Amino acid sequence: MDLTAIVPSILKMLTANNYFLLECLCQCSFVGENAQTIAKGIMTLLDKDGILVSENFLMRLFRKRAHSYLETGQDISSITRDNGTLTMLLSVFANTKGREYLKETLSPALLLVAPILEKIEIDVSQYDSTVRGTNDAEKLNASRTRLRNCFKILFKSILDSQERMPSTLRRMCLFFNETVQEVVDKQTSGELSPDSFMHNLFASTAKLEAELLRLPSFMTESSIGLAVDTNGVDKPQTTDSPSVTRNLGYLTVAERVIGSFIFLRFFLPAITSPDTQLLPQEHQTPDVKKGLLKCGKMITALCNDVDFGVKDKDMVYFNEYLNKYREHMHIFLGAAAVPLSSDATLCEEHSLGFGRERAKTASLEDHLNTGRLSKKKKAQFTSFDNLQVEPPTDKTVDAMLLVLHTHMDKIIGDLQIVRSKMPDQQSDILQSQVRQMGTLLDICFSQPDDKDVKQNWLSSIKRKLKT
């Protein structure tokens, strides 16, 4: 057995048949660092086949998840607010395809606001509560004014960049807009069960808290004193509420999903935690980091279409000021989903048929559902005799394979749920592929050092492969 061919064999299996196995693995319940590692490895594999392939793959995943939200009655506006594999894939995709755009847009603005953010303090409790004189009031107002100016510089730099947004990000936004609107139309037409999640989301505080914990810590509604209504219109709460005051709904549900992609997963991490290419290390003082975080909270309030509440009482002061910019956010998010004239044809292809690659290569599911899958073709799905591909050189793929190997039991368990929703033939093929992948991963990461033990081990591996 040629061990050097094992990794190419695994990668060929993952990417074969229109990425069938890779798509199934994305439905496993990985979160956080593991999900991010898998996402980086997947994007490396997809990028080797061209930009349309990665877009088509993400669109398929998003559409499938959107329709699962429809079936279960979940709030579609929260579709990319967790830390699962799809959300991480979208984040890696945006930051990979939009890196130069991000740098051109934010780096000059960050350099401009950094010195202004030094020694800003808007926390009233930091001022003398017993002798709060004119001097303290002037300092507080000056800090608030400087913070507003920094927010305006950063937000305006994003608004002014709208026409420079890369076509690949625009196509994703257009697809999100159409898919989410389709789900919302079905939800509002009464296709939801009265016992669905959406009807009962606010039935208990526990459910509300669970929703609020779905964003990364620095941009959660709970950490900035925000909450999002699930029906597309934010409703004011009573004055006794410990939570928030909501606005009247400037953004549609689709625009909030686009905002989650463009801002929460793209612009805001670069603002609240800029790398040294965006903002040199010497400018990243504690005061600047603290000020950028507050600027990020203000932009988050706009893209979430909510006001600050008492959980972040020092930011409530800015609610009235932010209202002047809500229409600008609405216009920006709407324009992001409009293709450039030179890109209109390609966007239409994506919208109607997931792009050119989808037209060229039918998926395994298509073959099974139409009954055109020959015995020879079925055999190819689980055969390793002719697997010859060059593995990506990026170490992200090795890291992804290690995560898959480490969590193989979890993958098998999660995919049992996925298989239960498939036709029998498709389910059997997936089960066979997962077993084969597990065996090959064992070969990659579990080779014994002793020669005699290794020989016996290889013999057992060969027997497993034959069965």
Short mmCIF file of C-alpha atoms in Angstrom, two decimals:
data_model
loop_
_atom_site.label_atom_id
_atom_site.label_comp_id
_atom_site.label_asym_id
_atom_site.label_seq_id
_atom_site.Cartn_x
_atom_site.Cartn_y
_atom_site.Cartn_z
CA MET A 1 0.00 0.00 0.00
CA ASP A 2 1.36 3.38 -1.02
CA LEU A 3 0.80 5.62 2.00
CA THR A 4 1.71 8.74 -0.01
CA ALA A 5 -1.53 8.29 -1.98
CA ILE A 6 -3.76 8.27 1.09
CA VAL A 7 -4.23 12.03 1.50
CA PRO A 8 -4.99 12.57 -2.21
CA SER A 9 -7.49 9.71 -1.95
CA ILE A 10 -9.27 11.37 0.96
CA LEU A 11 -9.36 14.73 -0.80
CA LYS A 12 -10.67 13.15 -3.98
CA MET A 13 -13.41 11.47 -1.99
CA LEU A 14 -14.36 14.75 -0.30
CA THR A 15 -14.59 16.68 -3.58
CA ALA A 16 -16.08 14.00 -5.84
CA ASN A 17 -19.66 14.08 -7.16
CA ASN A 18 -20.14 17.81 -6.83
CA TYR A 19 -18.70 17.83 -3.28
CA PHE A 20 -21.38 15.52 -1.93
CA LEU A 21 -19.43 14.20 1.09
CA LEU A 22 -18.00 17.64 1.87
CA GLU A 23 -21.51 19.10 1.86
CA CYS A 24 -22.71 16.41 4.24
CA LEU A 25 -19.80 17.03 6.62
CA CYS A 26 -20.78 20.71 6.76
CA GLN A 27 -24.05 19.63 8.36
CA CYS A 28 -22.23 18.16 11.37
CA SER A 29 -22.51 20.15 14.59
CA PHE A 30 -19.01 21.60 14.74
CA VAL A 31 -18.70 25.03 16.38
CA GLY A 32 -16.04 27.53 17.33
CA GLU A 33 -12.39 26.70 16.64
CA ASN A 34 -13.12 23.28 15.12
CA ALA A 35 -15.68 24.79 12.75
CA GLN A 36 -13.21 27.49 11.77
CA THR A 37 -10.46 24.94 11.09
CA ILE A 38 -12.79 22.87 8.93
CA ALA A 39 -14.01 25.99 7.12
CA LYS A 40 -10.46 27.08 6.23
CA GLY A 41 -9.62 23.64 4.91
CA ILE A 42 -12.80 23.46 2.84
CA MET A 43 -12.21 26.88 1.29
CA THR A 44 -8.68 25.84 0.34
CA LEU A 45 -10.06 22.80 -1.47
CA LEU A 46 -12.84 24.76 -3.18
CA ASP A 47 -10.58 27.58 -4.29
CA LYS A 48 -8.41 25.14 -6.21
CA ASP A 49 -11.39 24.57 -8.52
CA GLY A 50 -12.20 28.24 -9.11
CA ILE A 51 -14.16 31.06 -7.54
CA LEU A 52 -17.53 29.95 -8.91
CA VAL A 53 -17.16 26.56 -7.27
CA SER A 54 -16.77 28.07 -3.79
CA GLU A 55 -19.71 30.40 -4.37
CA ASN A 56 -21.93 27.60 -5.65
CA PHE A 57 -21.02 25.38 -2.73
CA LEU A 58 -21.85 28.06 -0.16
CA MET A 59 -25.11 28.88 -1.93
CA ARG A 60 -26.17 25.25 -1.82
CA LEU A 61 -25.43 25.04 1.89
CA PHE A 62 -27.19 28.32 2.63
CA ARG A 63 -30.28 27.41 0.65
CA LYS A 64 -30.55 24.01 2.31
CA ARG A 65 -30.22 25.57 5.75
CA ALA A 66 -32.71 28.31 4.92
CA HIS A 67 -35.32 25.73 3.96
CA SER A 68 -34.63 23.79 7.15
CA TYR A 69 -35.39 27.02 9.02
CA LEU A 70 -38.64 27.23 7.11
CA GLU A 71 -39.58 23.65 7.97
CA THR A 72 -38.86 24.13 11.69
CA GLY A 73 -40.24 27.67 11.85
CA GLN A 74 -36.99 29.19 13.09
CA ASP A 75 -36.15 32.87 12.78
CA ILE A 76 -34.40 33.17 9.41
CA SER A 77 -32.69 36.43 10.41
CA SER A 78 -30.45 34.44 12.78
CA ILE A 79 -29.27 32.00 10.11
CA THR A 80 -25.65 33.22 10.13
CA ARG A 81 -25.41 34.33 13.76
CA ASP A 82 -24.06 31.13 15.28
CA ASN A 83 -20.49 29.83 15.25
CA GLY A 84 -21.16 26.74 13.16
CA THR A 85 -19.47 25.52 10.00
CA LEU A 86 -21.65 27.42 7.50
CA THR A 87 -21.17 30.71 9.33
CA MET A 88 -17.42 30.14 9.55
CA LEU A 89 -17.32 29.25 5.85
CA LEU A 90 -19.03 32.52 4.98
CA SER A 91 -16.61 34.42 7.22
CA VAL A 92 -13.53 32.77 5.67
CA PHE A 93 -14.98 33.28 2.18
CA ALA A 94 -15.66 36.99 2.73
CA ASN A 95 -12.28 37.67 4.28
CA THR A 96 -10.46 35.73 1.56
CA LYS A 97 -12.25 37.28 -1.42
CA GLY A 98 -12.53 40.76 0.08
CA ARG A 99 -9.16 41.16 1.75
CA GLU A 100 -7.84 43.94 -0.48
CA TYR A 101 -11.20 45.70 -0.44
CA LEU A 102 -11.23 45.54 3.36
CA LYS A 103 -7.73 46.97 3.59
CA GLU A 104 -8.43 49.81 1.15
CA THR A 105 -11.67 50.66 2.94
CA LEU A 106 -10.67 50.55 6.60
CA SER A 107 -6.92 51.04 6.92
CA PRO A 108 -6.90 54.82 6.22
CA ALA A 109 -9.93 55.34 8.49
CA LEU A 110 -8.39 53.32 11.34
CA LEU A 111 -5.18 55.32 11.13
CA LEU A 112 -7.23 58.52 11.26
CA VAL A 113 -9.35 57.62 14.30
CA ALA A 114 -6.60 55.97 16.39
CA PRO A 115 -5.17 59.20 17.88
CA ILE A 116 -8.68 60.60 18.43
CA LEU A 117 -9.65 57.58 20.55
CA GLU A 118 -6.85 58.12 23.06
CA LYS A 119 -8.08 58.95 26.57
CA ILE A 120 -11.79 58.76 25.72
CA GLU A 121 -14.07 57.88 28.65
CA ILE A 122 -17.86 57.73 28.30
CA ASP A 123 -18.53 55.65 31.42
CA VAL A 124 -20.27 58.03 33.82
CA SER A 125 -19.23 55.93 36.82
CA GLN A 126 -15.59 56.80 36.10
CA TYR A 127 -16.28 60.41 37.00
CA ASP A 128 -16.58 61.68 40.57
CA SER A 129 -20.19 61.02 41.60
CA THR A 130 -20.04 63.22 44.70
CA VAL A 131 -18.60 66.34 43.10
CA ARG A 132 -19.68 66.21 39.47
CA GLY A 133 -18.76 69.68 38.39
CA THR A 134 -18.61 71.51 35.10
CA ASN A 135 -15.19 70.07 34.34
CA ASP A 136 -16.47 66.48 34.51
CA ALA A 137 -19.46 67.29 32.32
CA GLU A 138 -17.21 68.91 29.75
CA LYS A 139 -14.88 65.90 29.73
CA LEU A 140 -17.81 63.49 29.31
CA ASN A 141 -19.36 65.51 26.48
CA ALA A 142 -15.98 65.88 24.78
CA SER A 143 -15.42 62.12 24.93
CA ARG A 144 -18.87 61.44 23.50
CA THR A 145 -18.27 63.92 20.70
CA ARG A 146 -14.92 62.36 19.80
CA LEU A 147 -16.44 58.86 19.82
CA ARG A 148 -19.26 60.02 17.54
CA ASN A 149 -16.72 61.51 15.15
CA CYS A 150 -14.71 58.27 15.08
CA PHE A 151 -17.85 56.23 14.41
CA LYS A 152 -18.78 58.61 11.61
CA ILE A 153 -15.34 58.33 9.99
CA LEU A 154 -15.41 54.53 10.07
CA PHE A 155 -19.01 54.17 8.95
CA LYS A 156 -18.60 56.74 6.17
CA SER A 157 -15.51 54.91 4.88
CA ILE A 158 -17.69 51.79 4.51
CA LEU A 159 -20.58 53.67 2.88
CA ASP A 160 -18.23 55.34 0.41
CA SER A 161 -16.78 51.95 -0.58
CA GLN A 162 -20.08 50.55 -1.81
CA GLU A 163 -19.24 50.78 -5.51
CA ARG A 164 -15.88 49.06 -4.92
CA MET A 165 -17.39 46.02 -3.21
CA PRO A 166 -16.08 42.88 -4.96
CA SER A 167 -18.48 41.18 -7.35
CA THR A 168 -18.20 37.89 -5.51
CA LEU A 169 -19.51 39.49 -2.29
CA ARG A 170 -22.32 41.18 -4.22
CA ARG A 171 -23.38 37.87 -5.74
CA MET A 172 -23.58 36.29 -2.30
CA CYS A 173 -25.64 39.22 -0.99
CA LEU A 174 -28.00 38.97 -3.97
CA PHE A 175 -28.45 35.25 -3.35
CA PHE A 176 -29.08 35.81 0.38
CA ASN A 177 -31.66 38.47 -0.45
CA GLU A 178 -33.60 36.23 -2.84
CA THR A 179 -33.42 33.10 -0.68
CA VAL A 180 -34.38 34.83 2.57
CA GLN A 181 -37.22 36.69 0.87
CA GLU A 182 -38.52 33.38 -0.46
CA VAL A 183 -38.53 31.91 3.06
CA VAL A 184 -40.11 35.02 4.59
CA ASP A 185 -42.86 34.99 1.96
CA LYS A 186 -43.66 31.37 2.81
CA GLN A 187 -43.57 32.07 6.54
CA THR A 188 -45.90 35.04 6.28
CA SER A 189 -48.29 33.16 3.99
CA GLY A 190 -49.17 30.83 6.85
CA GLU A 191 -46.99 27.83 6.02
CA LEU A 192 -45.80 27.59 9.63
CA SER A 193 -47.01 25.20 12.28
CA PRO A 194 -48.72 26.95 15.23
CA ASP A 195 -46.32 25.03 17.49
CA SER A 196 -43.23 26.14 15.58
CA PHE A 197 -40.15 27.71 17.12
CA MET A 198 -40.98 31.09 15.62
CA HIS A 199 -44.42 31.23 17.26
CA ASN A 200 -42.95 30.35 20.63
CA LEU A 201 -39.59 32.11 20.56
CA PHE A 202 -40.50 34.64 23.24
CA ALA A 203 -42.59 32.27 25.33
CA SER A 204 -39.86 32.04 27.94
CA THR A 205 -36.81 33.99 29.07
CA ALA A 206 -34.66 30.89 28.59
CA LYS A 207 -35.44 30.78 24.87
CA LEU A 208 -34.68 34.46 24.51
CA GLU A 209 -31.36 34.09 26.31
CA ALA A 210 -30.44 31.15 24.10
CA GLU A 211 -30.94 33.33 21.02
CA LEU A 212 -28.88 36.16 22.48
CA LEU A 213 -25.90 33.86 23.05
CA ARG A 214 -25.55 32.93 19.40
CA LEU A 215 -23.30 35.82 18.35
CA PRO A 216 -19.57 36.05 19.11
CA SER A 217 -19.02 37.63 22.51
CA PHE A 218 -17.86 41.04 21.34
CA MET A 219 -20.95 41.55 19.16
CA THR A 220 -23.75 39.71 20.93
CA GLU A 221 -26.99 41.49 21.58
CA SER A 222 -26.52 40.68 25.26
CA SER A 223 -23.04 42.22 25.44
CA ILE A 224 -24.13 45.46 23.82
CA GLY A 225 -27.61 45.64 25.31
CA LEU A 226 -29.49 44.70 22.16
CA ALA A 227 -32.12 42.17 21.19
CA VAL A 228 -33.66 41.32 17.85
CA ASP A 229 -37.34 40.78 17.20
CA THR A 230 -38.12 37.67 15.16
CA ASN A 231 -40.94 39.00 13.02
CA GLY A 232 -38.99 41.52 10.99
CA VAL A 233 -40.32 44.53 12.94
CA ASP A 234 -38.73 45.61 16.20
CA LYS A 235 -41.29 46.36 18.90
CA PRO A 236 -40.86 48.72 21.84
CA GLN A 237 -40.72 47.04 25.24
CA THR A 238 -42.34 48.29 28.41
CA THR A 239 -40.39 50.63 30.64
CA ASP A 240 -39.96 47.87 33.27
CA SER A 241 -38.01 45.70 30.81
CA PRO A 242 -34.43 44.95 31.86
CA SER A 243 -33.49 44.43 28.23
CA VAL A 244 -33.77 47.05 25.49
CA THR A 245 -35.75 49.65 23.66
CA ARG A 246 -36.31 48.52 20.10
CA ASN A 247 -36.78 50.79 17.12
CA LEU A 248 -39.54 50.55 14.53
CA GLY A 249 -37.77 48.39 11.96
CA TYR A 250 -35.68 50.16 9.34
CA LEU A 251 -34.37 46.94 7.79
CA THR A 252 -36.11 44.00 6.17
CA VAL A 253 -35.33 40.48 7.37
CA ALA A 254 -33.25 39.90 4.21
CA GLU A 255 -31.27 43.10 4.83
CA ARG A 256 -30.52 41.97 8.37
CA VAL A 257 -29.14 38.68 7.05
CA ILE A 258 -27.00 40.57 4.53
CA GLY A 259 -25.88 42.89 7.34
CA SER A 260 -24.86 39.90 9.42
CA PHE A 261 -22.69 38.67 6.54
CA ILE A 262 -21.17 42.00 5.48
CA PHE A 263 -20.78 43.63 8.88
CA LEU A 264 -20.73 41.04 11.68
CA ARG A 265 -18.57 38.60 9.69
CA PHE A 266 -16.48 40.99 7.61
CA PHE A 267 -16.17 44.66 8.59
CA LEU A 268 -16.70 44.53 12.36
CA PRO A 269 -14.00 41.98 13.28
CA ALA A 270 -11.53 44.14 11.33
CA ILE A 271 -12.64 47.23 13.27
CA THR A 272 -12.79 45.76 16.77
CA SER A 273 -9.68 43.56 16.40
CA PRO A 274 -7.63 44.93 13.49
CA ASP A 275 -4.51 43.06 12.44
CA THR A 276 -1.25 44.88 11.94
CA GLN A 277 -1.81 45.22 8.19
CA LEU A 278 -4.92 47.30 8.88
CA LEU A 279 -3.58 49.20 11.90
CA PRO A 280 0.13 49.07 12.89
CA GLN A 281 0.81 47.63 16.34
CA GLU A 282 2.11 50.92 17.74
CA HIS A 283 -1.34 52.45 17.29
CA GLN A 284 -3.16 49.62 19.07
CA THR A 285 -3.06 51.01 22.60
CA PRO A 286 -5.59 49.93 25.27
CA ASP A 287 -7.50 53.21 24.80
CA VAL A 288 -7.68 52.74 21.02
CA LYS A 289 -8.84 49.11 21.34
CA LYS A 290 -11.52 50.14 23.82
CA GLY A 291 -12.69 52.98 21.57
CA LEU A 292 -12.79 50.76 18.46
CA LEU A 293 -14.90 48.24 20.34
CA LYS A 294 -17.44 50.96 21.15
CA CYS A 295 -17.44 52.12 17.51
CA GLY A 296 -18.07 48.51 16.56
CA LYS A 297 -21.01 48.35 18.95
CA MET A 298 -22.56 51.41 17.31
CA ILE A 299 -22.26 49.89 13.83
CA THR A 300 -23.63 46.60 15.19
CA ALA A 301 -26.68 48.45 16.49
CA LEU A 302 -27.30 49.77 12.98
CA CYS A 303 -26.93 46.45 11.14
CA ASN A 304 -29.01 44.62 13.77
CA ASP A 305 -31.66 47.35 13.47
CA VAL A 306 -31.91 47.84 17.23
CA ASP A 307 -31.31 50.44 19.92
CA PHE A 308 -29.06 50.21 22.94
CA GLY A 309 -30.78 49.32 26.21
CA VAL A 310 -29.99 49.45 29.89
CA LYS A 311 -27.58 46.51 29.68
CA ASP A 312 -25.18 48.94 28.04
CA LYS A 313 -26.43 52.12 29.61
CA ASP A 314 -23.41 54.24 28.67
CA MET A 315 -24.25 53.65 25.01
CA VAL A 316 -27.95 54.57 25.32
CA TYR A 317 -26.93 58.20 24.90
CA PHE A 318 -26.06 57.45 21.25
CA ASN A 319 -29.46 56.01 20.25
CA GLU A 320 -30.87 59.29 18.98
CA TYR A 321 -27.64 60.08 17.16
CA LEU A 322 -27.60 56.66 15.46
CA ASN A 323 -31.13 57.12 14.15
CA LYS A 324 -29.73 59.62 11.65
CA TYR A 325 -27.69 56.83 10.07
CA ARG A 326 -30.26 54.02 9.95
CA GLU A 327 -31.51 54.97 6.51
CA HIS A 328 -27.91 55.01 5.27
CA MET A 329 -27.50 51.43 6.52
CA HIS A 330 -30.74 50.44 4.77
CA ILE A 331 -29.55 51.94 1.47
CA PHE A 332 -26.09 50.35 1.74
CA LEU A 333 -27.44 46.85 2.42
CA GLY A 334 -29.99 47.17 -0.37
CA ALA A 335 -27.32 48.29 -2.82
CA ALA A 336 -25.01 45.45 -1.78
CA ALA A 337 -27.56 42.99 -3.18
CA VAL A 338 -27.71 44.74 -6.56
CA PRO A 339 -25.20 43.41 -9.13
CA LEU A 340 -23.02 45.72 -11.14
CA SER A 341 -24.11 45.99 -14.79
CA SER A 342 -21.04 44.02 -15.89
CA ASP A 343 -21.92 41.25 -13.45
CA ALA A 344 -25.67 40.98 -14.00
CA THR A 345 -25.60 37.90 -16.25
CA LEU A 346 -23.42 35.93 -13.86
CA CYS A 347 -25.64 36.86 -10.91
CA GLU A 348 -28.68 35.63 -12.80
CA GLU A 349 -26.97 32.30 -13.45
CA HIS A 350 -26.16 31.94 -9.77
CA SER A 351 -29.68 32.83 -8.76
CA LEU A 352 -31.39 30.40 -11.12
CA GLY A 353 -29.04 27.46 -11.19
CA PHE A 354 -26.21 27.94 -8.68
CA GLY A 355 -23.89 28.94 -11.52
CA ARG A 356 -22.18 27.25 -14.40
CA GLU A 357 -20.61 24.45 -12.40
CA ARG A 358 -24.05 23.31 -11.26
CA ALA A 359 -25.12 23.02 -14.90
CA LYS A 360 -22.02 21.07 -15.84
CA THR A 361 -22.03 18.52 -13.03
CA ALA A 362 -25.16 16.93 -11.60
CA SER A 363 -25.00 16.08 -7.93
CA LEU A 364 -25.26 12.60 -6.47
CA GLU A 365 -28.74 13.45 -5.25
CA ASP A 366 -29.84 14.35 -8.81
CA HIS A 367 -28.56 11.02 -10.12
CA LEU A 368 -30.32 9.05 -7.41
CA ASN A 369 -33.61 10.88 -7.65
CA THR A 370 -33.81 10.47 -11.43
CA GLY A 371 -32.76 6.83 -11.38
CA ARG A 372 -29.87 7.33 -13.79
CA LEU A 373 -27.12 6.10 -11.48
CA SER A 374 -25.46 3.06 -13.04
CA LYS A 375 -23.79 0.28 -11.05
CA LYS A 376 -20.44 1.36 -12.47
CA LYS A 377 -21.05 4.94 -11.31
CA LYS A 378 -22.09 3.77 -7.83
CA ALA A 379 -18.89 1.76 -7.56
CA GLN A 380 -16.84 4.86 -8.34
CA PHE A 381 -18.22 6.61 -5.28
CA THR A 382 -16.49 4.17 -2.93
CA SER A 383 -13.53 3.00 -5.03
CA PHE A 384 -9.98 4.19 -4.46
CA ASP A 385 -8.32 2.47 -7.39
CA ASN A 386 -7.98 5.51 -9.64
CA LEU A 387 -7.80 8.42 -7.24
CA GLN A 388 -5.05 10.72 -8.46
CA VAL A 389 -5.18 14.34 -7.37
CA GLU A 390 -2.52 16.70 -6.13
CA PRO A 391 -3.24 17.65 -2.51
CA PRO A 392 -3.34 21.38 -1.69
CA THR A 393 -0.10 22.59 -0.19
CA ASP A 394 -1.87 24.82 2.34
CA LYS A 395 -1.52 23.51 5.89
CA THR A 396 -5.17 24.35 6.53
CA VAL A 397 -6.16 21.13 4.77
CA ASP A 398 -3.92 19.06 7.06
CA ALA A 399 -5.46 20.80 10.06
CA MET A 400 -8.95 20.06 8.76
CA LEU A 401 -8.16 16.37 8.24
CA LEU A 402 -6.79 16.15 11.78
CA VAL A 403 -10.03 17.61 13.19
CA LEU A 404 -12.06 15.14 11.13
CA HIS A 405 -9.94 12.25 12.41
CA THR A 406 -10.14 13.40 16.02
CA HIS A 407 -13.92 13.75 15.92
CA MET A 408 -14.81 10.78 13.72
CA ASP A 409 -17.26 9.33 16.26
CA LYS A 410 -19.06 12.66 16.42
CA ILE A 411 -19.22 12.83 12.61
CA ILE A 412 -20.73 9.35 12.39
CA GLY A 413 -23.35 10.28 14.97
CA ASP A 414 -24.25 13.60 13.35
CA LEU A 415 -24.47 12.07 9.88
CA GLN A 416 -26.92 9.47 11.10
CA ILE A 417 -29.42 12.33 11.38
CA VAL A 418 -28.47 13.57 7.90
CA ARG A 419 -28.82 10.07 6.46
CA SER A 420 -32.25 9.62 7.98
CA LYS A 421 -33.55 12.34 5.66
CA MET A 422 -32.01 10.83 2.51
CA PRO A 423 -33.25 8.18 0.06
CA ASP A 424 -31.99 4.69 0.97
CA GLN A 425 -29.46 4.52 -1.86
CA GLN A 426 -27.97 7.87 -1.05
CA SER A 427 -27.86 7.06 2.65
CA ASP A 428 -26.01 3.78 2.01
CA ILE A 429 -23.43 5.51 -0.19
CA LEU A 430 -22.83 8.20 2.43
CA GLN A 431 -22.40 5.59 5.14
CA SER A 432 -19.88 3.68 3.01
CA GLN A 433 -17.93 6.84 2.19
CA VAL A 434 -17.75 7.93 5.82
CA ARG A 435 -16.44 4.52 6.87
CA GLN A 436 -13.82 4.56 4.14
CA MET A 437 -12.80 8.10 5.06
CA GLY A 438 -12.44 7.11 8.71
CA THR A 439 -10.21 4.18 7.78
CA LEU A 440 -8.01 6.35 5.57
CA LEU A 441 -7.74 9.02 8.26
CA ASP A 442 -6.61 6.30 10.67
CA ILE A 443 -3.86 5.44 8.21
CA CYS A 444 -2.75 9.09 8.04
CA PHE A 445 -2.73 9.84 11.75
CA SER A 446 -2.38 6.51 13.58
CA GLN A 447 0.65 4.81 12.05
CA PRO A 448 2.62 2.79 14.65
CA ASP A 449 6.41 3.20 14.83
CA ASP A 450 7.39 -0.45 15.33
CA LYS A 451 7.95 -2.17 11.95
CA ASP A 452 6.38 -5.52 12.89
CA VAL A 453 3.38 -3.84 14.49
CA LYS A 454 3.08 -1.57 11.47
CA GLN A 455 3.00 -4.57 9.11
CA ASN A 456 0.16 -6.20 11.05
CA TRP A 457 -1.58 -2.86 11.23
CA LEU A 458 -1.35 -2.38 7.45
CA SER A 459 -2.76 -5.85 6.89
CA SER A 460 -5.74 -5.04 9.05
CA ILE A 461 -6.26 -1.77 7.20
CA LYS A 462 -6.27 -3.60 3.85
CA ARG A 463 -8.89 -6.00 5.16
CA LYS A 464 -11.03 -3.07 6.27
CA LEU A 465 -10.76 -1.45 2.86
CA LYS A 466 -11.81 -4.65 1.12
CA THR A 467 -14.91 -4.93 3.27
#
